[in-house]
């Protein structure tokens, strides 16, 4: 029996291109959705085996939230995330929400076909260079406060403690304390390492 697919993307041209590629490979595209909300509704009625879901869907719920909703259904489909950038921090969140893996939108047709077949069989969809994502998922979850995340984003932008203090309207000593806590939680020796580790973990 052919694998049944639902395509979720807010761009009609992208959906049409994916449908053409997928159907030529013998898969059955049961529907297309332009939003996460529409995808969840269609999936509950049509029960696709695999959902190809864009990471960024414009207004409404994004690919991460759509994945979580689809995976919590009584008959959850495998979800493959579609993205333009392989360093997008949201990818890790989508995997944590239950996605089977991700594809870049410019991958070859045979890669898409194999990913669909593998995901339908219950396998994770990872390319040969995606080891960092596996490692990020296996790493202990780091919980940061909203203020720590604000400081971390500015550290990643290269701002000094004084600049961060001025931007957030807090004392420079308070910024220093937040930075110390960030280094401890991320297990790194310095600011640049903290930013790199945060990106690896999908925190920023």
Short mmCIF file of N, CA and C in Angstrom, two decimals, residues 11-145:
data_model
loop_
_atom_site.label_atom_id
_atom_site.label_comp_id
_atom_site.label_asym_id
_atom_site.label_seq_id
_atom_site.Cartn_x
_atom_site.Cartn_y
_atom_site.Cartn_z
N UNK A 11 3.52 28.46 1.49
CA UNK A 11 3.76 28.94 0.13
C UNK A 11 3.18 27.95 -0.89
N UNK A 12 2.19 28.36 -1.67
CA UNK A 12 1.56 27.45 -2.64
C UNK A 12 2.55 26.86 -3.65
N UNK A 13 3.53 27.65 -4.07
CA UNK A 13 4.49 27.16 -5.06
C UNK A 13 5.33 26.02 -4.48
N UNK A 14 5.71 26.16 -3.21
CA UNK A 14 6.49 25.11 -2.56
C UNK A 14 5.65 23.83 -2.44
N UNK A 15 4.39 23.99 -2.05
CA UNK A 15 3.51 22.82 -1.94
C UNK A 15 3.36 22.12 -3.28
N UNK A 16 3.17 22.90 -4.34
CA UNK A 16 2.99 22.32 -5.67
C UNK A 16 4.25 21.58 -6.10
N UNK A 17 5.41 22.17 -5.83
CA UNK A 17 6.67 21.51 -6.20
C UNK A 17 6.88 20.22 -5.46
N UNK A 18 6.59 20.24 -4.16
CA UNK A 18 6.73 19.02 -3.36
C UNK A 18 5.78 17.93 -3.82
N UNK A 19 4.53 18.33 -4.09
CA UNK A 19 3.54 17.35 -4.55
C UNK A 19 4.01 16.67 -5.83
N UNK A 20 4.51 17.48 -6.76
CA UNK A 20 4.97 16.94 -8.04
C UNK A 20 6.10 15.93 -7.84
N UNK A 21 7.07 16.31 -7.01
CA UNK A 21 8.22 15.43 -6.75
C UNK A 21 7.79 14.14 -6.06
N UNK A 22 6.93 14.29 -5.07
CA UNK A 22 6.51 13.14 -4.26
C UNK A 22 5.65 12.17 -5.07
N UNK A 23 4.70 12.70 -5.82
CA UNK A 23 3.81 11.83 -6.58
C UNK A 23 4.56 11.09 -7.69
N UNK A 24 5.59 11.73 -8.25
CA UNK A 24 6.38 11.03 -9.27
C UNK A 24 7.12 9.83 -8.68
N UNK A 25 7.34 9.87 -7.38
CA UNK A 25 8.01 8.76 -6.70
C UNK A 25 7.03 7.68 -6.25
N UNK A 26 5.76 7.85 -6.55
CA UNK A 26 4.77 6.82 -6.25
C UNK A 26 4.08 6.96 -4.91
N UNK A 27 4.33 8.06 -4.19
CA UNK A 27 3.65 8.29 -2.92
C UNK A 27 2.30 8.94 -3.17
N UNK A 28 1.42 8.83 -2.19
CA UNK A 28 0.06 9.34 -2.31
C UNK A 28 -0.11 10.60 -1.45
N UNK A 29 -0.18 11.77 -2.08
CA UNK A 29 -0.40 13.02 -1.36
C UNK A 29 -1.90 13.17 -1.14
N UNK A 30 -2.33 13.01 0.09
CA UNK A 30 -3.77 13.03 0.38
C UNK A 30 -4.31 14.45 0.53
N UNK A 31 -3.43 15.41 0.88
CA UNK A 31 -3.90 16.79 1.06
C UNK A 31 -2.71 17.73 1.22
N UNK A 32 -3.02 19.03 1.07
CA UNK A 32 -2.04 20.09 1.33
C UNK A 32 -2.65 21.05 2.35
N UNK A 33 -1.83 21.62 3.20
CA UNK A 33 -2.29 22.59 4.19
C UNK A 33 -1.40 23.82 4.15
N UNK A 34 -2.02 24.99 4.31
CA UNK A 34 -1.27 26.25 4.27
C UNK A 34 -0.93 26.75 5.67
N UNK A 35 -1.45 26.09 6.71
CA UNK A 35 -1.18 26.52 8.08
C UNK A 35 -1.13 25.30 9.00
N UNK A 36 -0.59 25.52 10.19
CA UNK A 36 -0.53 24.43 11.16
C UNK A 36 -1.91 24.00 11.61
N UNK A 37 -2.79 24.97 11.81
CA UNK A 37 -4.14 24.65 12.24
C UNK A 37 -4.87 23.80 11.20
N UNK A 38 -4.71 24.16 9.94
CA UNK A 38 -5.34 23.39 8.86
C UNK A 38 -4.75 21.99 8.78
N UNK A 39 -3.45 21.88 9.02
CA UNK A 39 -2.79 20.57 8.98
C UNK A 39 -3.33 19.64 10.05
N UNK A 40 -3.49 20.16 11.25
CA UNK A 40 -4.00 19.33 12.36
C UNK A 40 -5.41 18.86 12.06
N UNK A 41 -6.24 19.75 11.52
CA UNK A 41 -7.62 19.38 11.19
C UNK A 41 -7.66 18.33 10.09
N UNK A 42 -6.86 18.52 9.04
CA UNK A 42 -6.84 17.56 7.94
C UNK A 42 -6.31 16.20 8.39
N UNK A 43 -5.28 16.22 9.20
CA UNK A 43 -4.68 14.96 9.66
C UNK A 43 -5.66 14.15 10.49
N UNK A 44 -6.49 14.84 11.27
CA UNK A 44 -7.46 14.11 12.11
C UNK A 44 -8.52 13.41 11.28
N UNK A 45 -8.77 13.93 10.07
CA UNK A 45 -9.77 13.32 9.18
C UNK A 45 -9.15 12.31 8.21
N UNK A 46 -7.94 12.60 7.72
CA UNK A 46 -7.36 11.80 6.65
C UNK A 46 -6.33 10.77 7.11
N UNK A 47 -5.79 10.93 8.31
CA UNK A 47 -4.82 9.99 8.89
C UNK A 47 -3.65 9.67 7.95
N UNK A 48 -2.88 10.69 7.57
CA UNK A 48 -1.70 10.41 6.73
C UNK A 48 -0.66 9.62 7.49
N UNK A 49 0.20 8.93 6.77
CA UNK A 49 1.30 8.20 7.39
C UNK A 49 2.45 9.13 7.74
N UNK A 50 2.68 10.09 6.86
CA UNK A 50 3.79 11.03 7.03
C UNK A 50 3.32 12.44 6.72
N UNK A 51 3.80 13.40 7.52
CA UNK A 51 3.51 14.81 7.26
C UNK A 51 4.83 15.53 6.99
N UNK A 52 4.91 16.22 5.86
CA UNK A 52 6.05 17.08 5.56
C UNK A 52 5.64 18.49 5.97
N UNK A 53 6.29 19.03 6.99
CA UNK A 53 5.84 20.28 7.60
C UNK A 53 6.92 21.35 7.60
N UNK A 54 6.61 22.50 7.04
CA UNK A 54 7.53 23.62 7.07
C UNK A 54 7.75 24.05 8.52
N UNK A 55 8.93 24.54 8.81
CA UNK A 55 9.24 24.97 10.17
C UNK A 55 8.59 26.30 10.49
N UNK A 56 8.55 27.17 9.51
CA UNK A 56 7.97 28.51 9.70
C UNK A 56 6.74 28.65 8.82
N UNK A 57 5.60 28.89 9.47
CA UNK A 57 4.32 28.85 8.76
C UNK A 57 3.58 30.18 8.78
N UNK A 58 4.27 31.29 8.97
CA UNK A 58 3.59 32.58 8.98
C UNK A 58 2.77 32.75 10.24
N UNK A 59 1.61 33.34 10.11
CA UNK A 59 0.73 33.56 11.26
C UNK A 59 0.16 32.24 11.76
N UNK A 60 -0.18 32.20 13.05
CA UNK A 60 -0.70 30.97 13.63
C UNK A 60 0.40 30.12 14.21
N UNK A 61 0.11 28.87 14.47
CA UNK A 61 1.10 28.00 15.10
C UNK A 61 2.21 27.65 14.12
N UNK A 62 3.42 27.49 14.64
CA UNK A 62 4.56 27.20 13.78
C UNK A 62 4.75 25.69 13.63
N UNK A 63 5.85 25.31 12.98
CA UNK A 63 6.10 23.90 12.73
C UNK A 63 6.31 23.09 13.99
N UNK A 64 6.90 23.71 15.02
CA UNK A 64 7.12 23.01 16.29
C UNK A 64 5.78 22.69 16.95
N UNK A 65 4.92 23.70 17.05
CA UNK A 65 3.61 23.49 17.68
C UNK A 65 2.75 22.54 16.85
N UNK A 66 2.85 22.63 15.55
CA UNK A 66 2.10 21.72 14.68
C UNK A 66 2.56 20.28 14.89
N UNK A 67 3.87 20.10 14.99
CA UNK A 67 4.42 18.76 15.24
C UNK A 67 3.89 18.20 16.55
N UNK A 68 3.93 19.00 17.60
CA UNK A 68 3.46 18.54 18.91
C UNK A 68 1.99 18.14 18.85
N UNK A 69 1.18 18.93 18.15
CA UNK A 69 -0.25 18.62 18.04
C UNK A 69 -0.48 17.34 17.24
N UNK A 70 0.24 17.19 16.14
CA UNK A 70 0.09 15.99 15.31
C UNK A 70 0.53 14.73 16.06
N UNK A 71 1.62 14.85 16.81
CA UNK A 71 2.17 13.68 17.50
C UNK A 71 1.34 13.29 18.72
N UNK A 72 0.49 14.19 19.20
CA UNK A 72 -0.35 13.87 20.35
C UNK A 72 -1.70 13.28 19.94
N UNK A 73 -1.92 13.14 18.64
CA UNK A 73 -3.19 12.59 18.13
C UNK A 73 -3.27 11.09 18.42
N UNK A 74 -4.49 10.53 18.43
CA UNK A 74 -4.64 9.09 18.68
C UNK A 74 -3.90 8.22 17.66
N UNK A 75 -3.85 8.69 16.40
CA UNK A 75 -3.10 7.99 15.35
C UNK A 75 -2.04 8.94 14.79
N UNK A 76 -0.96 9.13 15.52
CA UNK A 76 0.02 10.15 15.14
C UNK A 76 0.81 9.79 13.89
N UNK A 77 0.89 10.69 12.94
CA UNK A 77 1.73 10.46 11.76
C UNK A 77 3.19 10.75 12.09
N UNK A 78 4.08 10.25 11.28
CA UNK A 78 5.48 10.66 11.38
C UNK A 78 5.57 12.07 10.78
N UNK A 79 6.34 12.92 11.42
CA UNK A 79 6.46 14.31 10.95
C UNK A 79 7.90 14.58 10.54
N UNK A 80 8.08 15.02 9.30
CA UNK A 80 9.40 15.44 8.82
C UNK A 80 9.37 16.95 8.66
N UNK A 81 10.28 17.62 9.33
CA UNK A 81 10.34 19.08 9.27
C UNK A 81 11.06 19.52 8.00
N UNK A 82 10.50 20.52 7.34
CA UNK A 82 11.14 21.13 6.18
C UNK A 82 11.69 22.49 6.59
N UNK A 83 12.93 22.77 6.25
CA UNK A 83 13.52 24.04 6.65
C UNK A 83 14.51 24.52 5.60
N UNK A 84 14.79 25.79 5.65
CA UNK A 84 15.74 26.40 4.72
C UNK A 84 17.15 26.39 5.27
N UNK A 85 17.26 26.48 6.61
CA UNK A 85 18.57 26.58 7.24
C UNK A 85 18.79 25.43 8.22
N UNK A 86 19.90 24.71 8.09
CA UNK A 86 20.13 23.58 8.97
C UNK A 86 20.64 23.99 10.34
N UNK A 87 20.87 25.30 10.56
CA UNK A 87 21.29 25.74 11.88
C UNK A 87 20.15 26.40 12.64
N UNK A 88 18.93 26.28 12.15
CA UNK A 88 17.79 26.90 12.81
C UNK A 88 17.58 26.29 14.19
N UNK A 89 17.54 27.13 15.22
CA UNK A 89 17.40 26.65 16.60
C UNK A 89 16.09 25.91 16.82
N UNK A 90 15.08 26.19 15.98
CA UNK A 90 13.78 25.54 16.15
C UNK A 90 13.80 24.06 15.77
N UNK A 91 14.81 23.64 15.03
CA UNK A 91 14.88 22.24 14.62
C UNK A 91 14.94 21.32 15.84
N UNK A 92 15.79 21.67 16.80
CA UNK A 92 15.92 20.84 18.00
C UNK A 92 14.59 20.79 18.75
N UNK A 93 13.91 21.92 18.84
CA UNK A 93 12.61 21.95 19.52
C UNK A 93 11.60 21.06 18.81
N UNK A 94 11.64 21.05 17.49
CA UNK A 94 10.72 20.21 16.73
C UNK A 94 11.01 18.73 16.97
N UNK A 95 12.28 18.38 17.04
CA UNK A 95 12.66 17.00 17.33
C UNK A 95 12.21 16.60 18.72
N UNK A 96 12.35 17.51 19.66
CA UNK A 96 11.88 17.22 21.02
C UNK A 96 10.37 17.08 21.07
N UNK A 97 9.67 17.75 20.14
CA UNK A 97 8.21 17.65 20.07
C UNK A 97 7.75 16.37 19.40
N UNK A 98 8.70 15.61 18.84
CA UNK A 98 8.33 14.31 18.27
C UNK A 98 8.58 14.16 16.79
N UNK A 99 9.19 15.16 16.13
CA UNK A 99 9.47 15.03 14.71
C UNK A 99 10.46 13.90 14.46
N UNK A 100 10.29 13.24 13.32
CA UNK A 100 11.16 12.12 12.97
C UNK A 100 12.51 12.59 12.43
N UNK A 101 12.61 13.88 12.11
CA UNK A 101 13.84 14.42 11.56
C UNK A 101 13.53 15.63 10.72
N UNK A 102 14.50 16.03 9.90
CA UNK A 102 14.26 17.21 9.09
C UNK A 102 14.94 17.09 7.74
N UNK A 103 14.44 17.88 6.78
CA UNK A 103 15.02 17.96 5.45
C UNK A 103 15.23 19.42 5.09
N UNK A 104 16.32 19.72 4.41
CA UNK A 104 16.48 21.04 3.81
C UNK A 104 15.66 21.07 2.54
N UNK A 105 15.11 22.22 2.23
CA UNK A 105 14.21 22.33 1.09
C UNK A 105 14.89 22.14 -0.26
N UNK A 106 16.23 22.19 -0.27
CA UNK A 106 16.92 22.04 -1.55
C UNK A 106 17.57 20.66 -1.72
N UNK A 107 17.12 19.67 -0.93
CA UNK A 107 17.72 18.34 -1.04
C UNK A 107 17.27 17.65 -2.33
N UNK A 108 18.01 16.64 -2.72
CA UNK A 108 17.70 15.89 -3.93
C UNK A 108 16.42 15.06 -3.75
N UNK A 109 15.80 14.75 -4.87
CA UNK A 109 14.54 13.99 -4.85
C UNK A 109 14.70 12.65 -4.16
N UNK A 110 15.81 11.96 -4.42
CA UNK A 110 16.00 10.64 -3.80
C UNK A 110 16.14 10.74 -2.28
N UNK A 111 16.65 11.87 -1.79
CA UNK A 111 16.76 12.07 -0.34
C UNK A 111 15.38 12.22 0.28
N UNK A 112 14.51 12.96 -0.41
CA UNK A 112 13.13 13.12 0.07
C UNK A 112 12.42 11.77 0.10
N UNK A 113 12.57 11.01 -0.96
CA UNK A 113 11.90 9.70 -1.05
C UNK A 113 12.37 8.77 0.06
N UNK A 114 13.66 8.72 0.29
CA UNK A 114 14.20 7.84 1.33
C UNK A 114 13.73 8.29 2.71
N UNK A 115 13.71 9.61 2.93
CA UNK A 115 13.28 10.13 4.22
C UNK A 115 11.82 9.76 4.51
N UNK A 116 10.98 9.88 3.49
CA UNK A 116 9.57 9.52 3.65
C UNK A 116 9.42 8.04 3.99
N UNK A 117 10.11 7.20 3.24
CA UNK A 117 10.04 5.75 3.48
C UNK A 117 10.56 5.40 4.88
N UNK A 118 11.67 5.99 5.27
CA UNK A 118 12.26 5.71 6.58
C UNK A 118 11.35 6.18 7.70
N UNK A 119 10.81 7.39 7.56
CA UNK A 119 9.94 7.93 8.60
C UNK A 119 8.67 7.10 8.75
N UNK A 120 8.10 6.66 7.63
CA UNK A 120 6.90 5.83 7.67
C UNK A 120 7.16 4.51 8.38
N UNK A 121 8.41 4.05 8.31
CA UNK A 121 8.79 2.79 8.96
C UNK A 121 9.18 2.98 10.42
N UNK A 122 9.13 4.23 10.88
CA UNK A 122 9.43 4.50 12.28
C UNK A 122 10.86 4.90 12.57
N UNK A 123 11.65 5.13 11.52
CA UNK A 123 13.05 5.49 11.71
C UNK A 123 13.22 7.00 11.82
N UNK A 124 14.33 7.43 12.43
CA UNK A 124 14.68 8.83 12.48
C UNK A 124 15.32 9.23 11.16
N UNK A 125 15.04 10.44 10.72
CA UNK A 125 15.55 10.93 9.45
C UNK A 125 16.69 11.90 9.71
N UNK A 126 17.92 11.39 9.63
CA UNK A 126 19.10 12.22 9.84
C UNK A 126 20.07 12.01 8.69
N UNK A 127 20.65 13.11 8.22
CA UNK A 127 21.67 13.02 7.19
C UNK A 127 23.01 12.67 7.82
N UNK A 128 24.02 12.42 7.00
CA UNK A 128 25.33 12.03 7.51
C UNK A 128 26.02 13.10 8.34
N UNK A 129 25.63 14.37 8.17
CA UNK A 129 26.30 15.46 8.87
C UNK A 129 25.47 16.01 10.02
N UNK A 130 24.47 15.26 10.45
CA UNK A 130 23.56 15.77 11.48
C UNK A 130 23.86 15.23 12.87
N UNK A 131 25.06 14.79 13.11
CA UNK A 131 25.41 14.22 14.41
C UNK A 131 25.24 15.24 15.53
N UNK A 132 25.46 16.53 15.22
CA UNK A 132 25.37 17.55 16.27
C UNK A 132 23.95 17.64 16.83
N UNK A 133 22.95 17.38 15.97
CA UNK A 133 21.57 17.42 16.45
C UNK A 133 21.28 16.25 17.38
N UNK A 134 21.79 15.08 17.03
CA UNK A 134 21.62 13.92 17.90
C UNK A 134 22.27 14.19 19.25
N UNK A 135 23.46 14.77 19.22
CA UNK A 135 24.16 15.06 20.46
C UNK A 135 23.41 16.10 21.29
N UNK A 136 22.83 17.08 20.62
CA UNK A 136 22.07 18.10 21.33
C UNK A 136 20.85 17.51 22.02
N UNK A 137 20.20 16.55 21.36
CA UNK A 137 19.03 15.92 21.95
C UNK A 137 19.40 15.04 23.13
N UNK A 138 20.58 14.43 23.05
CA UNK A 138 21.01 13.54 24.14
C UNK A 138 21.54 14.30 25.35
N UNK A 139 21.93 15.56 25.13
CA UNK A 139 22.49 16.35 26.22
C UNK A 139 21.41 16.68 27.24
N UNK A 140 21.77 16.77 28.53
CA UNK A 140 20.79 17.13 29.55
C UNK A 140 20.14 18.47 29.23
N UNK A 141 18.85 18.56 29.45
CA UNK A 141 18.11 19.78 29.14
C UNK A 141 18.54 20.91 30.07
N UNK A 142 18.87 22.06 29.50
CA UNK A 142 19.25 23.22 30.28
C UNK A 142 18.05 24.15 30.40
N UNK A 143 17.69 24.47 31.63
CA UNK A 143 16.56 25.37 31.86
C UNK A 143 17.09 26.75 32.23
N UNK A 144 16.78 27.74 31.39
CA UNK A 144 17.21 29.11 31.63
C UNK A 144 16.01 29.98 31.95
N UNK A 145 16.21 30.96 32.81
CA UNK A 145 15.14 31.91 33.13
C UNK A 145 14.97 32.87 31.95
#
